[in-house]
Amino acid sequence: MNEPRRVEHQQTDKGYVPVYTTDVVEQPWASYTATDHDVWRQLYERQREILVGRASDEFLIAQDAMGMTPDAIPKFTELNTVLRAATGWEVIGVEGLLPELTFFDHLANRRFPVTWWIRTPGQLDYLAEPDLFHDLFGHVPLLMNPLFGDYMAAYGRGGVKAHGIGPEALVNLTRLYWYTVEFGLIKQKDGLRIYGSGIVSSKGESIHCLESPAPNRIGFDLERIMRTRYRIDTYQKTYFVIDSFAQLIEATEPDFTPIYARLATQDSFPAGTVLDGDQVFHRGSGAGWLNDGDI
Ligand code: HBI
Ligand code: FE
């Protein structure tokens, strides 16, 4: 596999991260090596085994509908035929992390940027930046779901707008992405399930987020989320739980400008904070995590 074309490294608020060109690139599928395909197979099989019973029904149904298999790294062109027909979304190849405005603009136009290279066997359990497995296995399947696909496009439009408002608005909106798209949990009749891409593409966190007593599990609240800081180098200290994807759509309908103005006058909280008024989920009997209202 030819090397990703990193442009430079930059010290940002997310640490010392590689900055890539913003070019859209063709997926160099013929250049993937047997090792690349084997890394895909290992990660795919391991995650699918862990996620049955942990991932949300929508995620598992969508991933099957995508037609992905462990046999080889999927071809973006083949996925796009299915994806475009389902929700008008498409996958585009990129070198890696994009500047936020570029990223938001792609989402607003129903283009999901997928890194074209996959991690090495030595990075199987963790790497600091999104590779093909994180993006393709984690993010792309739920774009088959019409409600989630609408949420992601609305999020992109909101991001372009927030970028115009200023850096604080962007920080607030990035927290919303982090605690829903990357690390969100959803309530099902049979307990809490995972839909966040950062979780479903990670073996350890797929188990930790539902079974460890350590993290908080708190009912979705838009402004509470926008005021909650996060760490990028550990398992999450708090997971936010939605009732449904419809709830995400409703939450992102209003104009955020007055919300950003209100948040600018308030403090943000450390990731592990629990506040009076939080809808906290406790380990319930039988069906897994329930909140006070369910017990
Ligand atoms: N770029 N390629 C890529 N993939 C992402 O998931 C991504 C990004 N740039 C910025 C970003 N995510 C986050 O900061 C979002 O919250 C915007
Ligand atoms: Fe991601």
CSV table of C-alpha atoms and ligand atoms in Angstrom, one decimal:
chain,number,residue,atom,x,y,z
A,1,MET,CA,0.0,0.0,0.0
A,2,ASN,CA,1.5,3.4,-0.9
A,3,GLU,CA,2.1,5.7,2.1
A,4,PRO,CA,-0.6,8.3,3.1
A,5,ARG,CA,0.5,11.8,1.9
A,6,ARG,CA,0.8,13.6,5.2
A,7,VAL,CA,1.3,17.3,4.6
A,8,GLU,CA,2.6,18.3,8.0
A,9,HIS,CA,1.9,17.9,11.8
A,10,GLN,CA,0.2,20.7,13.7
A,11,GLN,CA,-0.2,21.4,17.4
A,12,THR,CA,-3.9,21.8,17.8
A,13,ASP,CA,-6.4,21.8,20.7
A,14,LYS,CA,-6.7,18.0,20.0
A,15,GLY,CA,-2.9,17.6,20.5
A,16,TYR,CA,-0.1,17.2,18.0
A,17,VAL,CA,-2.0,15.8,15.0
A,18,PRO,CA,-1.1,15.1,11.4
A,19,VAL,CA,-2.7,17.5,9.0
A,20,TYR,CA,-3.5,16.1,5.6
A,21,THR,CA,-4.2,17.6,2.2
A,22,THR,CA,-7.9,18.1,1.7
A,23,ASP,CA,-7.9,16.4,-1.7
A,24,VAL,CA,-10.5,13.9,-2.5
A,25,VAL,CA,-8.6,10.8,-3.7
A,26,GLU,CA,-9.6,7.7,-5.6
A,27,GLN,CA,-9.5,4.6,-3.4
A,28,PRO,CA,-6.3,2.8,-4.5
A,29,TRP,CA,-8.0,-0.6,-4.1
A,30,ALA,CA,-5.5,-2.5,-6.3
A,31,SER,CA,-2.7,-1.2,-4.1
A,32,TYR,CA,-4.0,-2.9,-0.9
A,33,THR,CA,-1.7,-5.7,0.2
A,34,ALA,CA,-2.7,-9.1,1.6
A,35,THR,CA,-1.8,-7.7,5.0
A,36,ASP,CA,-4.2,-4.8,4.5
A,37,HIS,CA,-7.0,-7.1,3.7
A,38,ASP,CA,-6.1,-9.4,6.6
A,39,VAL,CA,-6.2,-6.5,9.0
A,40,TRP,CA,-9.7,-5.6,7.7
A,41,ARG,CA,-10.8,-9.3,8.1
A,42,GLN,CA,-9.5,-9.6,11.6
A,43,LEU,CA,-11.0,-6.3,12.8
A,44,TYR,CA,-14.3,-7.0,11.0
A,45,GLU,CA,-14.8,-10.5,12.4
A,46,ARG,CA,-13.7,-9.5,15.9
A,47,GLN,CA,-16.0,-6.5,16.1
A,48,ARG,CA,-19.0,-8.3,14.5
A,49,GLU,CA,-18.7,-11.0,17.2
A,50,ILE,CA,-18.5,-8.5,20.0
A,51,LEU,CA,-21.3,-6.2,18.7
A,52,VAL,CA,-24.1,-8.8,18.4
A,53,GLY,CA,-26.1,-8.0,21.6
A,54,ARG,CA,-24.2,-4.7,22.2
A,55,ALA,CA,-24.7,-2.7,19.0
A,56,SER,CA,-28.1,-1.2,18.2
A,57,ASP,CA,-30.4,-3.1,16.0
A,58,GLU,CA,-30.3,-0.2,13.5
A,59,PHE,CA,-26.5,-0.5,13.3
A,60,LEU,CA,-26.5,-4.3,12.7
A,61,ILE,CA,-29.3,-4.2,10.2
A,62,ALA,CA,-27.6,-1.3,8.3
A,63,GLN,CA,-24.2,-3.0,8.2
A,64,ASP,CA,-25.8,-6.1,6.7
A,65,ALA,CA,-27.7,-4.0,4.2
A,66,MET,CA,-24.4,-2.4,3.1
A,67,GLY,CA,-23.3,-5.8,2.0
A,68,MET,CA,-19.9,-5.5,3.7
A,69,THR,CA,-18.0,-8.7,4.3
A,70,PRO,CA,-14.8,-9.7,6.1
A,71,ASP,CA,-13.4,-11.2,2.9
A,72,ALA,CA,-11.7,-8.0,1.6
A,73,ILE,CA,-11.6,-4.2,2.1
A,74,PRO,CA,-14.8,-3.1,0.5
A,75,LYS,CA,-14.7,-1.0,-2.7
A,76,PHE,CA,-16.0,2.5,-2.2
A,77,THR,CA,-17.6,2.4,-5.7
A,78,GLU,CA,-19.6,-0.7,-4.8
A,79,LEU,CA,-20.8,0.7,-1.4
A,80,ASN,CA,-21.8,3.9,-3.1
A,81,THR,CA,-24.2,2.2,-5.4
A,82,VAL,CA,-26.1,0.8,-2.4
A,83,LEU,CA,-25.7,3.9,-0.2
A,84,ARG,CA,-26.8,6.4,-2.9
A,85,ALA,CA,-29.9,4.4,-3.6
A,86,ALA,CA,-30.8,4.2,0.2
A,87,THR,CA,-30.2,7.7,1.4
A,88,GLY,CA,-28.4,9.8,-1.2
A,89,TRP,CA,-25.1,9.5,0.8
A,90,GLU,CA,-21.8,8.6,-0.8
A,91,VAL,CA,-18.3,7.8,0.5
A,92,ILE,CA,-15.3,9.8,-0.8
A,93,GLY,CA,-11.7,8.9,-0.3
A,94,VAL,CA,-9.4,11.3,1.7
A,95,GLU,CA,-5.9,11.2,3.1
A,96,GLY,CA,-7.0,11.5,6.7
A,97,LEU,CA,-8.3,14.1,9.2
A,98,LEU,CA,-9.7,17.2,7.4
A,99,PRO,CA,-10.0,20.8,8.6
A,100,GLU,CA,-13.4,21.1,10.3
A,101,LEU,CA,-14.9,23.4,7.7
A,102,THR,CA,-14.0,21.0,4.9
A,103,PHE,CA,-15.4,18.1,6.9
A,104,PHE,CA,-18.6,19.9,7.6
A,105,ASP,CA,-19.1,20.9,4.0
A,106,HIS,CA,-18.8,17.3,2.9
A,107,LEU,CA,-21.4,16.2,5.4
A,108,ALA,CA,-23.7,19.0,4.4
A,109,ASN,CA,-23.6,17.6,0.9
A,110,ARG,CA,-24.0,13.9,2.0
A,111,ARG,CA,-20.4,13.0,1.2
A,112,PHE,CA,-18.7,11.0,4.0
A,113,PRO,CA,-14.9,11.3,3.9
A,114,VAL,CA,-13.3,7.9,4.4
A,115,THR,CA,-9.5,7.6,5.0
A,116,TRP,CA,-8.2,5.4,2.1
A,117,TRP,CA,-5.5,3.6,4.2
A,118,ILE,CA,-5.9,1.0,6.9
A,119,ARG,CA,-3.9,0.6,10.1
A,120,THR,CA,-1.0,-1.8,10.4
A,121,PRO,CA,-1.2,-5.1,12.3
A,122,GLY,CA,0.7,-3.5,15.2
A,123,GLN,CA,-2.1,-0.8,15.5
A,124,LEU,CA,-4.9,-3.4,15.7
A,125,ASP,CA,-6.2,-2.2,19.1
A,126,TYR,CA,-5.7,1.5,18.9
A,127,LEU,CA,-4.6,4.4,16.7
A,128,ALA,CA,-5.0,8.1,17.4
A,129,GLU,CA,-6.6,9.0,14.1
A,130,PRO,CA,-9.4,7.7,12.0
A,131,ASP,CA,-8.3,5.0,9.5
A,132,LEU,CA,-10.4,3.2,6.8
A,133,PHE,CA,-11.7,0.7,9.4
A,134,HIS,CA,-12.9,3.3,11.8
A,135,ASP,CA,-14.6,5.2,9.0
A,136,LEU,CA,-16.0,2.4,6.9
A,137,PHE,CA,-16.9,-0.1,9.6
A,138,GLY,CA,-17.8,2.6,12.2
A,139,HIS,CA,-19.4,5.5,10.5
A,140,VAL,CA,-20.7,4.4,7.1
A,141,PRO,CA,-23.3,1.7,7.9
A,142,LEU,CA,-25.7,4.0,9.8
A,143,LEU,CA,-25.7,6.4,6.8
A,144,MET,CA,-28.0,3.7,5.3
A,145,ASN,CA,-30.6,4.7,8.0
A,146,PRO,CA,-32.7,7.6,6.6
A,147,LEU,CA,-33.1,9.3,10.0
A,148,PHE,CA,-29.5,9.1,10.9
A,149,GLY,CA,-28.5,10.1,7.4
A,150,ASP,CA,-30.7,13.2,7.8
A,151,TYR,CA,-29.1,14.0,11.2
A,152,MET,CA,-25.6,13.8,9.7
A,153,ALA,CA,-26.4,16.1,6.8
A,154,ALA,CA,-28.1,18.6,9.2
A,155,TYR,CA,-25.1,18.3,11.5
A,156,GLY,CA,-22.9,19.3,8.5
A,157,ARG,CA,-25.0,22.3,7.7
A,158,GLY,CA,-24.9,23.3,11.4
A,159,GLY,CA,-21.1,22.9,11.3
A,160,VAL,CA,-20.7,25.2,8.4
A,161,LYS,CA,-22.8,27.8,10.2
A,162,ALA,CA,-21.0,27.3,13.5
A,163,HIS,CA,-17.7,27.8,11.7
A,164,GLY,CA,-19.0,31.2,10.6
A,165,ILE,CA,-20.0,32.1,14.2
A,166,GLY,CA,-16.7,31.4,15.8
A,167,PRO,CA,-14.4,29.0,17.7
A,168,GLU,CA,-16.6,28.6,20.8
A,169,ALA,CA,-19.6,27.6,18.7
A,170,LEU,CA,-17.4,25.1,16.9
A,171,VAL,CA,-16.2,23.6,20.2
A,172,ASN,CA,-19.8,23.2,21.4
A,173,LEU,CA,-20.8,21.5,18.1
A,174,THR,CA,-17.8,19.3,18.1
A,175,ARG,CA,-18.9,18.0,21.6
A,176,LEU,CA,-22.3,17.2,20.2
A,177,TYR,CA,-20.6,15.1,17.4
A,178,TRP,CA,-18.3,13.4,20.0
A,179,TYR,CA,-21.1,12.4,22.4
A,180,THR,CA,-23.5,11.2,19.7
A,181,VAL,CA,-21.9,10.2,16.3
A,182,GLU,CA,-18.7,9.0,17.9
A,183,PHE,CA,-19.7,7.7,21.4
A,184,GLY,CA,-23.5,7.6,21.5
A,185,LEU,CA,-25.6,5.0,23.2
A,186,ILE,CA,-29.3,4.4,22.4
A,187,LYS,CA,-32.1,2.9,24.6
A,188,GLN,CA,-33.8,-0.2,23.3
A,189,LYS,CA,-36.6,-2.3,25.0
A,190,ASP,CA,-33.9,-4.8,25.9
A,191,GLY,CA,-31.5,-2.3,27.4
A,192,LEU,CA,-28.8,0.1,26.2
A,193,ARG,CA,-27.1,-0.4,22.9
A,194,ILE,CA,-24.2,1.2,21.0
A,195,TYR,CA,-24.5,3.4,17.9
A,196,GLY,CA,-21.4,5.6,18.2
A,197,SER,CA,-18.7,4.9,15.6
A,198,GLY,CA,-15.8,5.4,18.0
A,199,ILE,CA,-17.2,2.6,20.1
A,200,VAL,CA,-18.3,0.1,17.5
A,201,SER,CA,-14.8,0.3,15.9
A,202,SER,CA,-13.1,-0.4,19.2
A,203,LYS,CA,-13.1,-3.8,20.9
A,204,GLY,CA,-12.3,-2.5,24.4
A,205,GLU,CA,-14.7,0.3,24.4
A,206,SER,CA,-17.6,-1.8,23.0
A,207,ILE,CA,-17.3,-3.9,26.2
A,208,HIS,CA,-16.4,-1.1,28.6
A,209,CYS,CA,-19.2,1.3,27.6
A,210,LEU,CA,-22.0,-1.2,28.6
A,211,GLU,CA,-20.4,-3.3,31.2
A,212,SER,CA,-18.0,-1.2,33.3
A,213,PRO,CA,-19.3,0.4,36.5
A,214,ALA,CA,-16.9,3.3,35.9
A,215,PRO,CA,-18.5,5.6,33.3
A,216,ASN,CA,-21.6,7.6,33.7
A,217,ARG,CA,-24.6,6.9,31.4
A,218,ILE,CA,-26.8,10.0,31.2
A,219,GLY,CA,-29.9,10.8,29.2
A,220,PHE,CA,-29.4,13.0,26.1
A,221,ASP,CA,-29.6,16.7,26.8
A,222,LEU,CA,-28.3,19.0,24.1
A,223,GLU,CA,-26.9,21.8,26.2
A,224,ARG,CA,-25.6,19.5,28.8
A,225,ILE,CA,-23.6,17.7,26.1
A,226,MET,CA,-22.4,21.0,24.6
A,227,ARG,CA,-21.1,22.0,28.1
A,228,THR,CA,-19.3,18.7,28.7
A,229,ARG,CA,-15.6,18.4,27.8
A,230,TYR,CA,-14.1,15.1,26.5
A,231,ARG,CA,-10.8,13.3,26.3
A,232,ILE,CA,-9.5,11.8,23.1
A,233,ASP,CA,-6.9,9.5,24.7
A,234,THR,CA,-9.0,7.4,27.1
A,235,TYR,CA,-12.3,5.5,27.3
A,236,GLN,CA,-15.1,8.0,27.8
A,237,LYS,CA,-16.0,9.0,31.3
A,238,THR,CA,-19.6,9.7,30.3
A,239,TYR,CA,-21.8,8.3,27.6
A,240,PHE,CA,-25.0,10.1,26.6
A,241,VAL,CA,-28.1,8.0,25.8
A,242,ILE,CA,-30.7,8.9,23.2
A,243,ASP,CA,-34.2,7.4,23.0
A,244,SER,CA,-34.2,7.3,19.2
A,245,PHE,CA,-32.6,8.9,16.1
A,246,ALA,CA,-35.7,11.0,15.8
A,247,GLN,CA,-34.7,12.6,19.1
A,248,LEU,CA,-31.4,13.6,17.5
A,249,ILE,CA,-33.2,15.1,14.6
A,250,GLU,CA,-35.6,17.1,16.8
A,251,ALA,CA,-32.7,18.3,18.9
A,252,THR,CA,-30.8,19.7,15.9
A,253,GLU,CA,-33.9,21.4,14.3
A,254,PRO,CA,-33.7,24.7,16.2
A,255,ASP,CA,-31.3,27.5,15.3
A,256,PHE,CA,-28.3,27.0,17.6
A,257,THR,CA,-27.3,30.7,17.6
A,258,PRO,CA,-29.2,31.6,20.8
A,259,ILE,CA,-27.9,28.4,22.4
A,260,TYR,CA,-24.3,29.3,21.6
A,261,ALA,CA,-24.9,32.8,23.1
A,262,ARG,CA,-26.2,31.3,26.3
A,263,LEU,CA,-23.4,28.7,26.5
A,264,ALA,CA,-20.8,31.5,26.1
A,265,THR,CA,-21.9,32.8,29.5
A,266,GLN,CA,-21.7,29.4,31.2
A,267,ASP,CA,-18.8,27.1,32.3
A,268,SER,CA,-18.1,23.8,30.7
A,269,PHE,CA,-17.7,20.6,32.8
A,270,PRO,CA,-15.0,18.0,33.1
A,271,ALA,CA,-16.0,14.8,31.2
A,272,GLY,CA,-16.8,12.7,34.4
A,273,THR,CA,-19.2,15.2,35.9
A,274,VAL,CA,-22.7,14.2,37.2
A,275,LEU,CA,-25.1,17.1,37.8
A,276,ASP,CA,-28.3,17.3,39.8
A,277,GLY,CA,-31.0,16.9,37.2
A,278,ASP,CA,-29.0,14.5,35.0
A,279,GLN,CA,-31.2,11.4,34.0
A,280,VAL,CA,-28.7,8.9,35.3
A,281,PHE,CA,-28.9,5.2,34.2
A,282,HIS,CA,-28.2,2.6,36.8
A,283,ARG,CA,-27.5,-1.1,36.3
A,284,GLY,CA,-31.1,-2.4,36.3
A,285,SER,CA,-32.3,-5.9,36.9
A,286,GLY,CA,-32.4,-8.2,33.8
A,287,ALA,CA,-32.6,-6.0,30.8
A,288,GLY,CA,-29.3,-4.2,31.5
A,289,TRP,CA,-29.1,-0.5,32.1
A,290,LEU,CA,-32.3,1.3,33.0
A,291,ASN,CA,-32.9,4.8,34.3
A,292,ASP,CA,-34.9,5.7,37.4
A,293,GLY,CA,-38.1,6.0,35.4
A,294,ASP,CA,-37.9,2.4,34.2
A,295,ILE,CA,-37.2,0.6,37.5
B,1,HBI,N1,-11.9,14.7,9.3
B,1,HBI,N2,-11.6,12.9,7.8
B,1,HBI,C1,-12.2,13.4,8.9
B,1,HBI,N3,-12.9,12.6,9.7
B,1,HBI,C2,-13.5,13.0,10.8
B,1,HBI,O1,-14.2,12.2,11.5
B,1,HBI,C3,-13.3,14.3,11.2
B,1,HBI,C4,-12.5,15.1,10.4
B,1,HBI,N4,-12.2,16.4,10.8
B,1,HBI,C5,-12.8,17.0,12.0
B,1,HBI,C6,-13.6,16.0,12.8
B,1,HBI,N5,-13.9,14.8,12.4
B,1,HBI,C7,-14.2,16.4,14.1
B,1,HBI,O2,-13.6,17.5,14.7
B,1,HBI,C8,-15.7,16.7,14.0
B,1,HBI,O3,-16.2,16.9,15.3
B,1,HBI,C9,-15.9,17.9,13.2
B,2,FE,FE,-15.0,9.1,13.5
